[in-house]
Amino acid sequence: VILAAHVCSPDPSLCVFEGAAEVRLADGGRRCAGRVEVKLQDQWGTVCSYSWDMADAEVVCRQLGCGVALEAPQYGYFGPGSGPIWMDVVDCNGTEFALSDCTHEGPEEVYCLPSENAGVMCSGFVRLVGGNSPCSGSVEIYDRDQWKAVCHSHFGAKAAEVVCRDLQCGTALSVHGAAQLGEGASPVWDRELQCVGNESVLSSCPTQASRHQPCTHGNGTHVTCTWFRLVNGSTECEGRVEVEVLGTWGTLCASRWDLSDAHVLCRHLGCGFAESIPGGGHFGSGTGPVWRDSFHCDGTEAHLGQCPMTALGASPCSQENAAAVICSGECWAVLQSPAHHMSVRLVGGGSRCDGRVEIYYQGRWGTVCDDAWDLADAAIVCHQLGCGGALEAAGSARFGEGSGQIWLDGVNCSGAEAALWDCPAEAWGQHNCRHKEDAGVICSEFMALRLQNSDGCSGRLQVFYNGIWGSVCSNSMTAETASLVCKQLSCGDRGYLKTTSRYAKLSRTSWLDHVECGKSNSSFWQCPSAPWHPQSCDDRREEAHITCNAVPVPWDIAASDREKIRAVGGKDGCSGRVEIWHRGTWGTLCDNAWDMRDAEVVCRQLGCGSAVYALGQAAAGEGTGPMWLMECRGAELSLQDCWAQPGDSGACQHKADAAVHCSGEQWGWETSLGAWQGAGLGICPA
């Protein structure tokens, strides 16, 4: 979240923000239309529509990545809103990157009623057309004042995830070629999307010139996003949970269905909060397929598509074990629900089942102090998250330091509690700790993936499950599965499956068999497989070995860690473009996949505290020398402990240099940070 400070002229009623104040559109029915709201001093407020015009609306659309402005409604067109009126007499010239860059009157001199707030209708950046709903169809992008079709060869599963997220349609279930586009239906977009997959809007994805043959309308892209419904209940807010996949409605298996998942679904359907999740075929049996995918929500997500999802190792499921929910049916009641009011999650680990413990309370996420933290406490967290038992109770900010409130201290669970907040502890918010004492856990269902070899990009495929590394059997495995493994391990985009031809009895653990990844899977954990079993195969000829088409480059270890990294272009050594020393040359990092976990490691190595912002698009200026792709988990002591490989000159150029801003004592760069954020270049923590 980016907050801004006021900087005022001699006339105190005329102020601008230092930095880019966060903006959103509310009550417009879609992300790119609604009442303009600005966040300042941790509070959302509105903008007065006096003098509001298309130039102002254009800036809002640009800041949100919503295309161009179509209308600039005034006088509370989208409802009155609430909170303070932060801005009045806004005067943009239309070229600014953020609304807070425009001249305006400050909140001290506002003469405006709440019903006179400003609104915006933007074109949006992406849409799905020709399908049976706004969440299914051929992909089109708004470019240079017209909608253009997107070629299938320029598009992938990660981009599909971002499209569905951008359109608030949940998660992508399929992406495939769309030959049904009519010739001349619209122009064809001539660029390729290079999405990481975690972007909130498609306009945040890097693009590059097409490396493929020219695209035609016979090679468009069709995306289908997830829809959910409740059936066989006495009201529309209760029933058996069904999911539409590729046009077919099927029942969701209840094997991992819990109240947190149900809360998210109820809220998504406009049905308040979940009162109960009845089992035993309470709402009858369905007739379609049974989807074994498991959602792992913490209860605060906007829809199930934002929750982590797994299918790997799922057991067979019948219609009699269908997920179901009874929702309150009253939207306001969600605020009354204690279960909704508090949630727990693990952050900064390698999966949803390991990481720093964070609790959602009173509308904010906060951490837990490691004083007296032990396996009994960790076991409650693991059980609450459906992550099995506790393998380790970690302390001393093993998974990185959190931020904000420290909610609990002196936790002393007996092991019988249903939730962490049921355990004896100090009063909420009462502690004598700092974030360097944040508690963490590693649960038995923490899962990790590796290729067992010295280079990490070839060798025996293994998964870590229930505290043990085990092999993966090759039965039913295809090159598509092997390639997905390589992509997930950042070892290139293509993998080659190998097996041995010599028989030998397999005595070590082999966790999985019949792993079948498809084009719609963006993670190995989403692929269907046979259930978890420690002896999934007993013949070494069945063990999967994979060789990827890229290998990591070893780091030069001649210099000290401190000498291998620097921040350049800021006003001190704790901010600026990130540069690394390798084999006698300084080089930069590509912002492709650059995020807060990577920035956290940089700040730790620089001795500059924790990361405040991870910035891209050469926010601190363009560097020189070689470029590197880097991926960290966030808990490493230095970048030299992270995976790295040389940047592809096609995808990584110095205009994509990564930068960082740490929380160290030497701030001194408020003006330059304001300029960067004013340009809308921040990649900020949620």
XYZ file of C-alpha atoms in Angstrom:
686
model
C 0.000 0.000 0.000
C 1.450 3.371 -0.990
C 0.527 6.283 1.183
C 1.331 9.863 0.368
C 2.225 12.931 2.370
C 0.881 16.405 1.617
C 3.194 19.063 0.225
C 1.493 22.455 0.107
C 2.221 25.742 -1.595
C 2.094 29.082 0.259
C -1.641 28.821 -0.272
C -2.369 25.895 2.111
C -5.525 25.007 0.220
C -3.454 23.980 -2.838
C -1.585 20.735 -2.182
C -0.060 17.856 -4.039
C 0.871 14.422 -2.725
C 4.453 13.295 -2.334
C 4.345 9.784 -3.772
C 1.346 8.209 -5.454
C -1.760 7.910 -3.310
C -3.634 4.650 -3.859
C -6.797 4.966 -5.955
C -9.731 2.625 -6.555
C -13.143 2.668 -8.259
C -16.128 1.522 -6.182
C -19.706 0.419 -6.865
C -19.367 0.485 -10.652
C -20.031 -3.215 -11.245
C -16.531 -3.812 -12.614
C -12.938 -2.951 -11.725
C -12.604 -0.130 -14.250
C -15.741 1.874 -13.464
C -17.137 3.482 -10.321
C -16.831 6.168 -7.708
C -13.263 7.519 -7.389
C -11.818 6.816 -3.942
C -8.383 7.822 -2.630
C -6.529 6.300 0.335
C -4.740 8.708 2.631
C -3.729 8.321 6.269
C -4.894 4.675 6.142
C -8.444 5.753 5.294
C -10.403 5.663 2.057
C -12.225 8.824 1.059
C -13.834 10.393 -2.004
C -13.052 13.136 -4.513
C -15.352 16.109 -5.042
C -16.702 16.389 -8.579
C -16.448 20.187 -8.747
C -14.451 20.918 -11.949
C -14.107 17.152 -12.568
C -13.589 16.447 -16.285
C -12.245 13.941 -18.833
C -8.615 14.970 -18.257
C -8.963 14.013 -14.576
C -10.720 10.762 -15.475
C -7.962 9.948 -17.992
C -5.347 10.053 -15.226
C -7.376 7.729 -12.993
C -7.776 5.189 -15.825
C -4.052 5.351 -16.554
C -3.104 4.884 -12.895
C -5.343 1.810 -12.588
C -4.240 0.267 -15.882
C -7.813 0.541 -17.148
C -7.279 1.813 -20.670
C -8.720 5.195 -21.585
C -11.474 7.296 -20.039
C -14.908 6.975 -21.632
C -16.903 9.167 -19.228
C -16.321 11.367 -16.188
C -19.627 11.202 -14.220
C -20.261 13.800 -11.536
C -22.567 14.390 -8.573
C -22.493 10.965 -6.958
C -23.395 8.953 -10.062
C -22.136 5.749 -8.353
C -23.573 6.504 -4.903
C -22.493 8.755 -2.022
C -19.589 6.747 -0.613
C -18.247 7.304 2.897
C -15.235 8.674 4.737
C -13.554 12.065 4.283
C -13.514 14.036 1.042
C -9.781 14.064 0.398
C -9.583 16.127 -2.787
C -11.479 19.029 -4.377
C -11.021 21.203 -7.469
C -8.793 18.591 -9.095
C -6.997 20.042 -12.108
C -5.104 17.452 -14.198
C -3.669 18.190 -17.601
C -4.294 14.559 -18.561
C -0.668 13.424 -18.854
C 0.020 12.700 -15.172
C 0.689 9.104 -14.079
C -1.290 9.355 -10.830
C -4.253 11.407 -9.608
C -2.208 12.650 -6.673
C 0.214 14.289 -9.133
C -2.529 16.717 -10.152
C -3.062 20.073 -8.528
C -6.010 20.048 -6.132
C -7.359 21.613 -2.965
C -6.540 19.762 0.227
C -9.049 18.293 2.685
C -8.829 21.377 4.887
C -10.562 23.522 2.243
C -13.289 21.246 0.854
C -16.783 22.641 0.366
C -18.521 19.620 -1.055
C -21.253 17.184 -0.036
C -20.653 13.390 -0.016
C -23.319 13.096 -2.711
C -21.231 15.278 -5.043
C -18.356 12.849 -5.527
C -16.564 12.129 -8.817
C -16.764 8.957 -10.880
C -15.005 7.380 -13.843
C -15.872 4.933 -16.621
C -12.759 3.487 -18.288
C -12.518 1.307 -21.359
C -10.602 -1.372 -19.481
C -7.458 -3.009 -20.848
C -8.764 -6.507 -21.559
C -12.081 -8.212 -22.279
C -13.449 -11.638 -23.239
C -15.872 -11.628 -26.158
C -17.976 -14.201 -27.957
C -18.383 -16.512 -24.968
C -21.420 -17.415 -22.923
C -20.552 -14.913 -20.167
C -18.231 -11.947 -19.514
C -15.847 -14.500 -17.968
C -15.413 -16.672 -21.051
C -14.461 -15.865 -24.608
C -11.786 -14.672 -26.989
C -9.174 -12.334 -25.511
C -9.036 -8.759 -26.778
C -6.762 -5.942 -25.600
C -7.489 -2.218 -25.850
C -4.574 -0.628 -27.704
C -4.352 2.725 -29.487
C -8.055 3.489 -29.218
C -9.325 0.131 -30.502
C -9.863 -3.458 -29.368
C -7.425 -5.992 -30.821
C -7.485 -9.805 -30.816
C -4.619 -11.617 -29.040
C -2.806 -14.405 -30.841
C -2.655 -17.803 -29.091
C 1.089 -18.070 -29.699
C 1.519 -14.754 -27.820
C -0.394 -15.935 -24.767
C 0.015 -18.520 -21.973
C -1.502 -19.935 -18.799
C 0.036 -17.224 -16.598
C -1.467 -14.494 -18.734
C -4.837 -16.284 -18.549
C -4.675 -16.230 -14.744
C -4.067 -12.488 -14.823
C -6.921 -11.920 -17.296
C -9.401 -13.692 -15.014
C -8.068 -11.795 -11.997
C -8.238 -8.465 -13.832
C -11.858 -9.119 -14.864
C -12.759 -10.286 -11.343
C -13.850 -13.662 -12.741
C -11.963 -15.958 -10.391
C -9.237 -18.196 -11.765
C -8.452 -19.473 -15.254
C -9.604 -23.005 -15.961
C -8.650 -23.239 -19.625
C -6.782 -21.396 -22.320
C -6.760 -22.632 -25.889
C -6.772 -21.515 -29.487
C -9.905 -19.827 -30.800
C -10.309 -20.576 -34.473
C -13.832 -19.203 -34.518
C -12.748 -15.553 -34.755
C -14.207 -14.083 -37.895
C -11.870 -12.568 -40.449
C -11.705 -8.828 -39.920
C -13.622 -9.007 -36.608
C -10.992 -6.716 -35.077
C -7.305 -5.885 -35.634
C -4.712 -8.330 -34.281
C -2.397 -7.259 -31.443
C 1.236 -7.500 -32.556
C 2.938 -8.039 -29.184
C 3.512 -10.924 -26.746
C 2.572 -10.919 -23.060
C 5.288 -11.943 -20.585
C 3.199 -12.298 -17.403
C 4.695 -13.779 -14.246
C 1.210 -14.813 -13.141
C 0.917 -12.866 -9.876
C 0.069 -9.493 -11.433
C -3.248 -8.022 -10.316
C -4.020 -6.475 -13.719
C -2.982 -7.444 -17.235
C -1.574 -3.999 -17.984
C 1.156 -4.716 -15.385
C 2.530 -7.615 -17.460
C 5.672 -6.901 -19.500
C 5.279 -7.160 -23.275
C 7.691 -7.611 -26.140
C 7.626 -7.669 -29.911
C 6.393 -10.946 -31.340
C 9.035 -13.593 -32.047
C 6.561 -15.804 -33.920
C 5.000 -15.814 -37.350
C 2.364 -13.141 -38.034
C -0.911 -13.990 -36.354
C -4.282 -14.352 -38.067
C -7.830 -14.403 -36.773
C -7.763 -18.174 -37.093
C -5.217 -18.289 -34.263
C -6.888 -16.271 -31.507
C -6.965 -17.096 -27.785
C -9.972 -18.323 -25.818
C -9.998 -18.186 -22.005
C -12.537 -19.662 -19.603
C -12.591 -18.501 -15.985
C -14.102 -20.301 -12.996
C -17.713 -19.928 -11.941
C -19.345 -21.396 -8.822
C -22.941 -22.008 -7.763
C -24.976 -23.550 -4.930
C -27.672 -26.080 -5.879
C -30.487 -28.029 -4.191
C -30.830 -25.604 -1.288
C -34.044 -23.946 -0.125
C -32.523 -20.524 -0.966
C -29.891 -19.319 -3.421
C -27.471 -18.985 -0.502
C -27.242 -22.624 0.530
C -26.630 -25.899 -1.241
C -24.132 -28.256 -2.790
C -21.078 -26.499 -4.266
C -20.726 -26.918 -8.012
C -17.971 -25.686 -10.320
C -18.210 -25.054 -14.051
C -15.185 -26.366 -15.922
C -15.079 -26.053 -19.720
C -18.834 -25.639 -19.874
C -19.597 -28.645 -17.639
C -20.956 -28.270 -14.124
C -19.525 -30.716 -11.593
C -19.531 -31.240 -7.833
C -16.633 -30.027 -5.673
C -15.160 -32.709 -3.404
C -15.386 -31.989 0.330
C -12.129 -33.699 1.344
C -10.421 -30.381 2.208
C -13.469 -28.090 2.278
C -13.579 -25.956 5.433
C -15.233 -22.856 6.867
C -12.575 -20.490 5.526
C -13.205 -21.735 1.979
C -16.952 -21.535 2.551
C -16.688 -17.941 3.865
C -14.946 -16.870 0.667
C -17.548 -18.546 -1.537
C -20.471 -17.038 0.399
C -18.953 -13.577 0.142
C -18.250 -14.032 -3.572
C -21.878 -15.017 -4.162
C -23.165 -12.024 -2.172
C -24.512 -14.337 0.523
C -22.836 -13.007 3.660
C -20.742 -15.516 5.636
C -20.764 -19.283 6.082
C -22.856 -20.521 9.002
C -22.081 -24.225 8.520
C -20.670 -26.768 6.059
C -22.970 -29.814 6.297
C -21.637 -33.143 5.051
C -23.007 -36.551 4.201
C -24.823 -35.555 1.020
C -26.982 -33.058 2.896
C -28.102 -31.424 -0.370
C -28.307 -34.610 -2.430
C -26.004 -36.035 -5.078
C -25.011 -34.427 -8.355
C -24.880 -36.115 -11.727
C -21.787 -34.590 -13.315
C -18.090 -35.101 -12.627
C -16.564 -34.682 -9.159
C -13.727 -32.154 -9.099
C -10.980 -33.170 -6.664
C -9.253 -29.774 -6.600
C -8.759 -28.441 -3.059
C -8.909 -24.747 -2.153
C -6.840 -23.436 0.762
C -8.338 -20.063 1.679
C -7.527 -18.009 4.757
C -11.014 -16.471 4.647
C -10.096 -12.958 3.545
C -9.914 -13.518 -0.223
C -12.439 -11.865 -2.537
C -13.213 -15.128 -4.344
C -12.003 -18.729 -4.483
C -9.831 -17.922 -7.470
C -7.522 -15.982 -5.132
C -7.004 -19.011 -2.855
C -4.105 -21.451 -3.311
C -5.333 -24.601 -5.057
C -3.956 -28.148 -5.195
C -5.017 -31.328 -6.954
C -1.823 -33.369 -6.629
C -2.204 -36.542 -4.568
C -5.953 -36.094 -4.088
C -7.886 -39.243 -3.162
C -10.869 -40.451 -5.216
C -14.112 -38.736 -4.269
C -17.786 -39.590 -4.733
C -20.944 -37.513 -5.118
C -21.828 -38.472 -1.530
C -18.783 -36.510 -0.332
C -19.773 -33.237 -1.999
C -18.794 -29.866 -0.555
C -21.756 -27.891 0.762
C -22.433 -24.670 2.626
C -25.222 -22.790 4.357
C -24.564 -19.048 4.060
C -26.107 -16.367 6.267
C -27.741 -14.760 3.237
C -27.231 -11.283 4.687
C -24.283 -9.372 3.303
C -23.901 -7.134 6.335
C -23.692 -10.125 8.651
C -20.206 -10.991 7.430
C -18.920 -8.229 9.649
C -20.579 -9.889 12.622
C -18.949 -13.283 12.076
C -16.121 -14.104 14.503
C -14.822 -16.780 12.141
C -14.597 -14.262 9.333
C -13.148 -11.628 11.614
C -10.045 -13.706 12.403
C -7.948 -15.795 10.053
C -4.470 -17.288 10.019
C -1.975 -17.711 7.187
C 1.686 -18.608 6.594
C 3.818 -16.123 4.652
C 7.323 -16.163 3.192
C 7.788 -19.924 2.904
C 7.948 -22.180 -0.081
C 4.317 -23.322 0.110
C 1.057 -22.606 1.896
C 2.137 -24.981 4.725
C 5.323 -23.274 5.877
C 6.168 -19.693 6.699
C 5.759 -16.809 9.109
C 2.540 -17.017 11.148
C 0.198 -14.088 10.528
C -3.246 -13.439 12.024
C -5.989 -11.282 10.531
C -7.678 -9.344 13.347
C -9.586 -6.060 13.407
C -9.108 -5.699 9.668
C -5.296 -5.994 9.721
C -2.710 -8.721 9.309
C -0.164 -9.020 12.099
C 2.432 -11.457 13.409
C 3.011 -13.669 16.469
C 6.002 -13.290 18.807
C 8.243 -16.345 19.287
C 8.343 -16.038 23.104
C 7.474 -19.548 24.427
C 6.615 -20.617 20.857
C 6.815 -24.416 20.574
C 5.550 -27.469 18.660
C 2.218 -27.507 20.518
C 1.497 -23.971 19.282
C 2.714 -24.791 15.774
C 0.506 -27.909 15.695
C -2.636 -25.789 16.196
C -1.675 -23.570 13.241
C -0.980 -26.575 11.002
C -4.266 -28.249 11.962
C -6.188 -25.006 11.463
C -4.801 -24.644 7.934
C -5.383 -28.291 7.017
C -1.618 -28.761 6.733
C -1.262 -31.910 8.832
C 0.989 -31.945 11.892
C 3.848 -29.663 12.915
C 7.417 -30.569 11.948
C 9.055 -27.453 13.355
C 8.203 -24.357 15.398
C 10.497 -21.702 13.935
C 11.521 -18.497 15.681
C 13.766 -15.461 15.172
C 11.976 -14.424 11.973
C 13.191 -17.524 10.093
C 10.834 -16.627 7.236
C 11.634 -12.935 7.239
C 10.397 -10.088 9.402
C 6.747 -9.125 9.142
C 5.377 -5.622 9.460
C 2.617 -3.809 11.288
C 1.024 -5.103 14.460
C 2.359 -7.985 16.575
C -0.937 -9.492 17.669
C 0.006 -12.297 20.059
C 2.793 -12.965 22.559
C 3.382 -15.759 25.049
C 1.141 -18.236 23.219
C 0.751 -21.441 25.255
C -1.471 -23.964 23.470
C -2.413 -27.278 25.058
C -2.959 -28.935 21.689
C -6.727 -29.296 22.023
C -7.673 -25.822 20.776
C -9.519 -25.376 17.478
C -7.719 -22.136 16.552
C -4.566 -20.271 17.552
C -6.558 -17.437 19.136
C -8.235 -19.950 21.476
C -4.857 -20.609 23.160
C -3.811 -18.793 26.357
C -1.695 -15.728 25.508
C -1.156 -12.093 26.404
C -3.980 -9.703 25.517
C -4.351 -8.852 21.826
C -1.598 -6.455 20.794
C 0.188 -6.634 24.168
C 3.831 -7.696 23.745
C 7.471 -6.799 24.365
C 8.746 -8.046 20.998
C 10.099 -6.780 17.703
C 9.541 -8.305 14.287
C 12.949 -9.995 14.432
C 11.164 -12.364 16.856
C 8.320 -13.324 14.500
C 7.207 -16.942 14.861
C 6.928 -19.430 12.012
C 5.978 -23.054 11.402
C 6.776 -25.918 9.058
C 3.861 -28.342 8.749
C 3.932 -31.959 7.609
C 2.088 -31.120 4.405
C 4.660 -28.529 3.437
C 5.484 -29.549 -0.127
C 8.553 -28.747 -2.177
C 9.892 -29.847 -5.541
C 13.434 -30.507 -6.729
C 15.594 -32.276 -9.280
C 18.224 -34.170 -7.291
C 21.550 -33.231 -8.826
C 24.331 -30.759 -8.160
C 22.986 -28.207 -10.634
C 19.310 -28.429 -9.536
C 18.054 -28.445 -13.145
C 18.466 -32.114 -13.973
C 18.193 -35.372 -12.112
C 15.688 -37.476 -10.205
C 12.358 -35.705 -9.710
C 11.490 -35.558 -5.999
C 8.770 -34.005 -3.855
C 9.007 -33.153 -0.170
C 5.900 -34.307 1.689
C 5.185 -35.258 5.299
C 8.763 -34.361 6.218
C 10.427 -36.711 3.699
C 11.838 -36.354 0.198
C 10.466 -39.008 -2.146
C 10.599 -39.897 -5.827
C 7.901 -39.326 -8.431
C 7.032 -42.264 -10.679
C 6.973 -41.746 -14.427
C 3.813 -43.697 -15.329
C 1.453 -41.492 -17.408
C 3.976 -38.650 -17.290
C 4.371 -36.638 -20.477
C 6.809 -34.041 -21.783
C 4.241 -31.416 -20.782
C 4.614 -32.436 -17.125
C 8.401 -32.418 -17.416
C 8.353 -28.945 -18.952
C 6.080 -27.612 -16.191
C 8.546 -28.926 -13.583
C 11.372 -27.053 -15.323
C 9.337 -23.845 -15.474
C 8.414 -24.093 -11.790
C 12.070 -24.618 -10.838
C 13.099 -21.709 -13.103
C 15.211 -24.083 -15.176
C 13.932 -23.109 -18.590
C 10.695 -23.776 -20.414
C 11.262 -27.306 -21.699
C 12.025 -30.603 -19.988
C 12.973 -34.039 -21.206
C 11.791 -37.138 -19.378
C 14.312 -39.903 -18.837
C 14.159 -43.304 -17.143
C 16.652 -46.091 -16.568
C 16.348 -49.365 -18.454
C 17.991 -51.515 -15.784
C 15.751 -53.205 -13.241
C 16.408 -52.707 -9.554
C 14.052 -52.840 -6.607
C 13.188 -49.372 -5.330
C 13.561 -49.275 -1.561
C 13.382 -45.507 -0.974
C 10.173 -43.491 -0.659
C 8.234 -42.826 -3.857
C 5.354 -40.454 -3.121
C 3.433 -40.043 -6.377
C 2.437 -41.759 -9.588
C 0.290 -40.982 -12.631
C 0.976 -37.234 -12.494
C -0.764 -35.781 -15.540
C -0.233 -32.048 -16.053
C -2.200 -30.286 -18.788
C -1.988 -26.958 -20.589
C -4.315 -25.311 -18.074
C -2.039 -26.156 -15.104
C 0.284 -23.337 -14.076
C 1.773 -25.214 -11.089
C 2.910 -28.805 -10.516
C 0.716 -28.890 -7.394
C -2.416 -28.350 -9.505
C -1.832 -31.464 -11.620
C -4.059 -34.497 -11.008
C -2.348 -37.691 -9.830
C -2.862 -40.895 -7.919
C -3.234 -40.433 -4.125
C -0.168 -39.898 -1.932
C 1.485 -43.216 -1.048
C 5.037 -43.845 0.233
C 5.487 -46.831 -2.151
C 3.828 -45.530 -5.297
C 6.220 -47.637 -7.385
C 8.800 -50.315 -6.524
C 10.929 -50.482 -9.675
C 13.740 -48.004 -10.296
C 12.866 -48.060 -13.995
C 9.676 -46.202 -13.060
C 11.427 -43.283 -11.332
C 11.151 -40.021 -13.279
C 14.378 -38.232 -14.218
C 14.130 -34.858 -15.943
C 16.671 -32.752 -17.792
C 15.756 -29.096 -18.367
C 16.912 -26.845 -21.179
C 18.510 -24.287 -18.838
C 20.928 -24.675 -15.956
C 21.787 -22.183 -13.210
C 25.129 -20.418 -13.428
C 27.308 -20.735 -10.297
C 28.143 -17.526 -8.477
C 31.651 -16.143 -8.129
C 32.596 -16.710 -4.484
C 35.872 -14.787 -4.439
C 34.492 -11.576 -2.906
C 32.569 -11.059 0.297
C 28.783 -11.013 0.185
C 28.727 -7.282 0.891
C 30.981 -6.577 -2.088
C 28.740 -8.514 -4.497
C 25.699 -6.279 -4.244
C 24.915 -2.565 -4.201
C 22.001 -0.149 -4.610
C 22.672 2.571 -7.193
C 20.739 5.681 -8.212
C 19.034 6.445 -4.904
C 20.242 9.002 -2.375
C 21.839 6.416 -0.094
C 23.027 2.831 -0.076
C 19.613 1.532 0.990
C 17.710 2.521 -2.130
C 18.237 2.346 -5.843
C 18.878 0.031 -8.757
C 20.066 -3.384 -7.588
C 23.460 -4.344 -9.019
C 25.475 -7.525 -8.458
C 29.182 -8.274 -8.978
C 29.982 -11.417 -10.947
C 33.298 -12.404 -12.482
C 34.702 -8.910 -12.513
C 31.615 -7.079 -13.823
C 28.701 -5.230 -12.272
C 25.331 -6.241 -13.719
C 21.646 -5.654 -12.981
C 18.561 -7.742 -12.157
C 15.612 -8.150 -14.524
C 12.237 -7.126 -13.045
C 10.594 -10.232 -14.529
C 9.304 -12.057 -11.396
C 10.960 -9.393 -9.178
C 8.875 -9.139 -6.014
C 8.968 -8.367 -2.294
C 10.614 -11.700 -1.435
C 13.611 -10.849 -3.626
C 13.706 -7.290 -2.283
C 13.649 -8.626 1.300
C 16.840 -10.595 0.653
C 18.547 -7.574 -0.942
C 17.733 -5.331 2.028
C 18.905 -8.009 4.461
C 22.208 -8.419 2.612
C 22.750 -4.657 2.440
C 22.136 -4.329 6.182
C 19.256 -1.951 5.434
C 16.376 -3.463 7.399
C 13.311 -4.833 5.633
C 11.975 -4.159 2.145
C 9.464 -1.341 1.710
C 9.077 -1.426 -2.080
C 10.192 -3.690 -4.921
C 10.342 -1.496 -8.004
C 10.632 -2.343 -11.699
C 10.868 -0.761 -15.132
C 14.215 0.937 -14.403
C 12.657 3.088 -11.674
C 16.172 4.069 -10.505
C 17.500 4.495 -14.024
C 18.925 2.057 -16.542
C 22.162 0.264 -15.711
C 24.782 -1.410 -17.872
C 26.437 -4.791 -18.078
C 24.927 -8.287 -17.936
C 21.416 -8.892 -16.647
C 20.271 -11.665 -14.335
C 16.981 -13.384 -13.567
C 16.662 -13.989 -9.822
C 14.141 -15.863 -7.676
C 14.319 -15.949 -3.867
C 12.052 -17.454 -1.216
C 12.624 -14.441 1.035
C 14.405 -16.175 3.920
C 17.870 -16.363 2.289
C 20.743 -14.419 3.853
C 22.021 -13.148 0.510
C 21.188 -13.134 -3.198
C 23.985 -15.660 -3.669
C 21.725 -18.187 -1.916
C 18.912 -17.612 -4.436
C 18.398 -19.257 -7.803
C 19.765 -17.213 -10.699
C 20.446 -17.450 -14.406
C 21.534 -14.998 -17.110
C 18.655 -12.898 -18.434
C 17.311 -13.637 -21.895
C 18.206 -10.589 -23.972
C 14.771 -10.757 -25.585
C 12.792 -10.657 -22.337
C 15.286 -8.686 -20.194
C 16.656 -5.311 -21.247
C 17.964 -2.522 -19.059
C 14.656 -0.692 -19.305
C 13.450 -3.555 -17.061
C 16.124 -3.107 -14.351
C 14.897 -3.895 -10.835
C 15.216 -1.466 -7.921
C 14.584 -1.570 -4.192
C 13.736 0.696 -1.282
C 14.631 -0.616 2.176
C 13.550 0.576 5.601
C 17.124 1.367 6.718
C 17.947 4.464 8.752
C 19.229 6.325 5.673
C 15.977 7.269 3.957
C 16.870 10.534 2.202
C 15.179 9.789 -1.098
C 11.625 10.877 -0.534
C 11.599 13.068 -3.613
C 12.886 10.398 -5.988
C 10.575 7.777 -4.494
C 7.684 10.152 -4.972
C 8.656 10.580 -8.597
C 8.887 6.834 -9.114
C 5.552 6.149 -7.497
C 4.083 9.092 -9.332
C 5.002 7.257 -12.504
C 3.020 4.252 -11.302
C 6.100 1.997 -11.216
C 5.787 0.531 -7.716
C 5.372 -3.177 -7.044
C 4.232 -2.915 -3.459
C 3.391 -5.329 -0.651
C -0.247 -6.297 -0.268
